[in-house]
PDB file of C-alpha atoms in Angstrom:
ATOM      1  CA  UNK A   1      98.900  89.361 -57.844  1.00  0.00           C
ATOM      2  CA  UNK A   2     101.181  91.314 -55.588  1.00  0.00           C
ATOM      3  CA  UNK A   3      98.959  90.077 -53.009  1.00  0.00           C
ATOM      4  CA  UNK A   4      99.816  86.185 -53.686  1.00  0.00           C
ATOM      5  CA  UNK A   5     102.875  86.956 -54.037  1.00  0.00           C
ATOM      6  CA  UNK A   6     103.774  88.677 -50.251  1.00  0.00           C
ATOM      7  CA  UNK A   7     101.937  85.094 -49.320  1.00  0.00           C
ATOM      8  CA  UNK A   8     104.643  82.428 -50.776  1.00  0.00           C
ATOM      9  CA  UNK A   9     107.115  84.423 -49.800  1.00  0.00           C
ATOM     10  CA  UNK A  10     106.326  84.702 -46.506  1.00  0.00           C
ATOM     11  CA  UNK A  11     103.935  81.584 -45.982  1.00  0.00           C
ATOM     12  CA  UNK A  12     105.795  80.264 -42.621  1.00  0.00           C
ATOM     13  CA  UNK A  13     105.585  83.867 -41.331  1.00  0.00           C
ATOM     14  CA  UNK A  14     102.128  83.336 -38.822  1.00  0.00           C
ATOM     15  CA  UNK A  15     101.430  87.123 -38.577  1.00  0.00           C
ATOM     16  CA  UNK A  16     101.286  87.547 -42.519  1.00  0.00           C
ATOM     17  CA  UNK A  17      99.282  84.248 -43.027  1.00  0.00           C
ATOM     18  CA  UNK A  18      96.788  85.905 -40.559  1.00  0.00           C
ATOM     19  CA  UNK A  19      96.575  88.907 -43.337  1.00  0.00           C
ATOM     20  CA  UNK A  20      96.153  87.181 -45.962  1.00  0.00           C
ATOM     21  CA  UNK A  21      93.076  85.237 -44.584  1.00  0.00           C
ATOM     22  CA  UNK A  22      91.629  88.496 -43.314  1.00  0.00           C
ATOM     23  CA  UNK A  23      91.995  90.442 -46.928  1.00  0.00           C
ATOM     24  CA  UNK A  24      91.022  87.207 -48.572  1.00  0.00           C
ATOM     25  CA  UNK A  25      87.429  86.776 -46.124  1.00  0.00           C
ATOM     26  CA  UNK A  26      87.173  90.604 -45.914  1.00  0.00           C
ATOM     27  CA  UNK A  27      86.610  90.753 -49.521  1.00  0.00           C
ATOM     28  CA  UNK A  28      84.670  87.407 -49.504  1.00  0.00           C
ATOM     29  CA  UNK A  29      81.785  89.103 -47.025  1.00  0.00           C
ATOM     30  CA  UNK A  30      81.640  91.867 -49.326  1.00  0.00           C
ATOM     31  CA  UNK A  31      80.776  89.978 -52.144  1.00  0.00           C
ATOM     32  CA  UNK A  32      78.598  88.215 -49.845  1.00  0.00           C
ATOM     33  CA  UNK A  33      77.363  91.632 -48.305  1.00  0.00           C
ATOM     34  CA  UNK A  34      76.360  92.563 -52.016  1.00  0.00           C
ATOM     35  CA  UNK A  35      74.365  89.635 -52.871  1.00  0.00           C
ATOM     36  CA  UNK A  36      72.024  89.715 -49.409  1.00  0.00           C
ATOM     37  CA  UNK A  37      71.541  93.135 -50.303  1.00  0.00           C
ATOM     38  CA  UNK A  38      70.382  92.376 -53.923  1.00  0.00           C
ATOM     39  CA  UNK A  39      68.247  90.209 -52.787  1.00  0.00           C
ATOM     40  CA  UNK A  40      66.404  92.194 -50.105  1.00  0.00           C
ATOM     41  CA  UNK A  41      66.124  94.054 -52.685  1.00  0.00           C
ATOM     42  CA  UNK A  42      64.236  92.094 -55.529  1.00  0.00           C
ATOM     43  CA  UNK A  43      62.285  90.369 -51.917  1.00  0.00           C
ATOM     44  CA  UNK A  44      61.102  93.833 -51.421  1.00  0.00           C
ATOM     45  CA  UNK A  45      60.260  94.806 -54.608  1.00  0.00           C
ATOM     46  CA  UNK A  46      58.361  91.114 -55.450  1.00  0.00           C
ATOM     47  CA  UNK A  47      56.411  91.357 -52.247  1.00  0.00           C
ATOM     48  CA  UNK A  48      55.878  94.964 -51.942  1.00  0.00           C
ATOM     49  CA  UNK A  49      56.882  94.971 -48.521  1.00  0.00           C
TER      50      UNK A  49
END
C-alpha cells in the first residue's frame, strides 16, 4: 500500500519509477523462481530422475 502510494506521488520522478519496476519484477521472479522450482520438483519426483 505504502508502496503504491510513494509511486503517485512521485510518478514524474524517473529515479523512483525505476524502483518501483525493480520491487514490482523483483518480487514477480520470485514468484516465478518458486513455481520452476515446484515443478522440478514434482518432474523429479514423476520421473525418478
Amino acid at each position: 500500500m505504502d508502496k503504491e502510494k510513494i509511486f503517485i506521488i512521485n510518478y514524474f520522478n524517473k529515479n523512483d519509477m525505476r524502483w518501483y519496476e525493480q520491487e514490482k519484477y523483483k518480487s514477480r521472479e520470485k514468484y516465478i523462481n518458486t513455481i520452476t522450482g515446484a515443478t522440478k520438483q514434482l518432474l523429479k519426483m514423476c520421473l525418478n530422475v
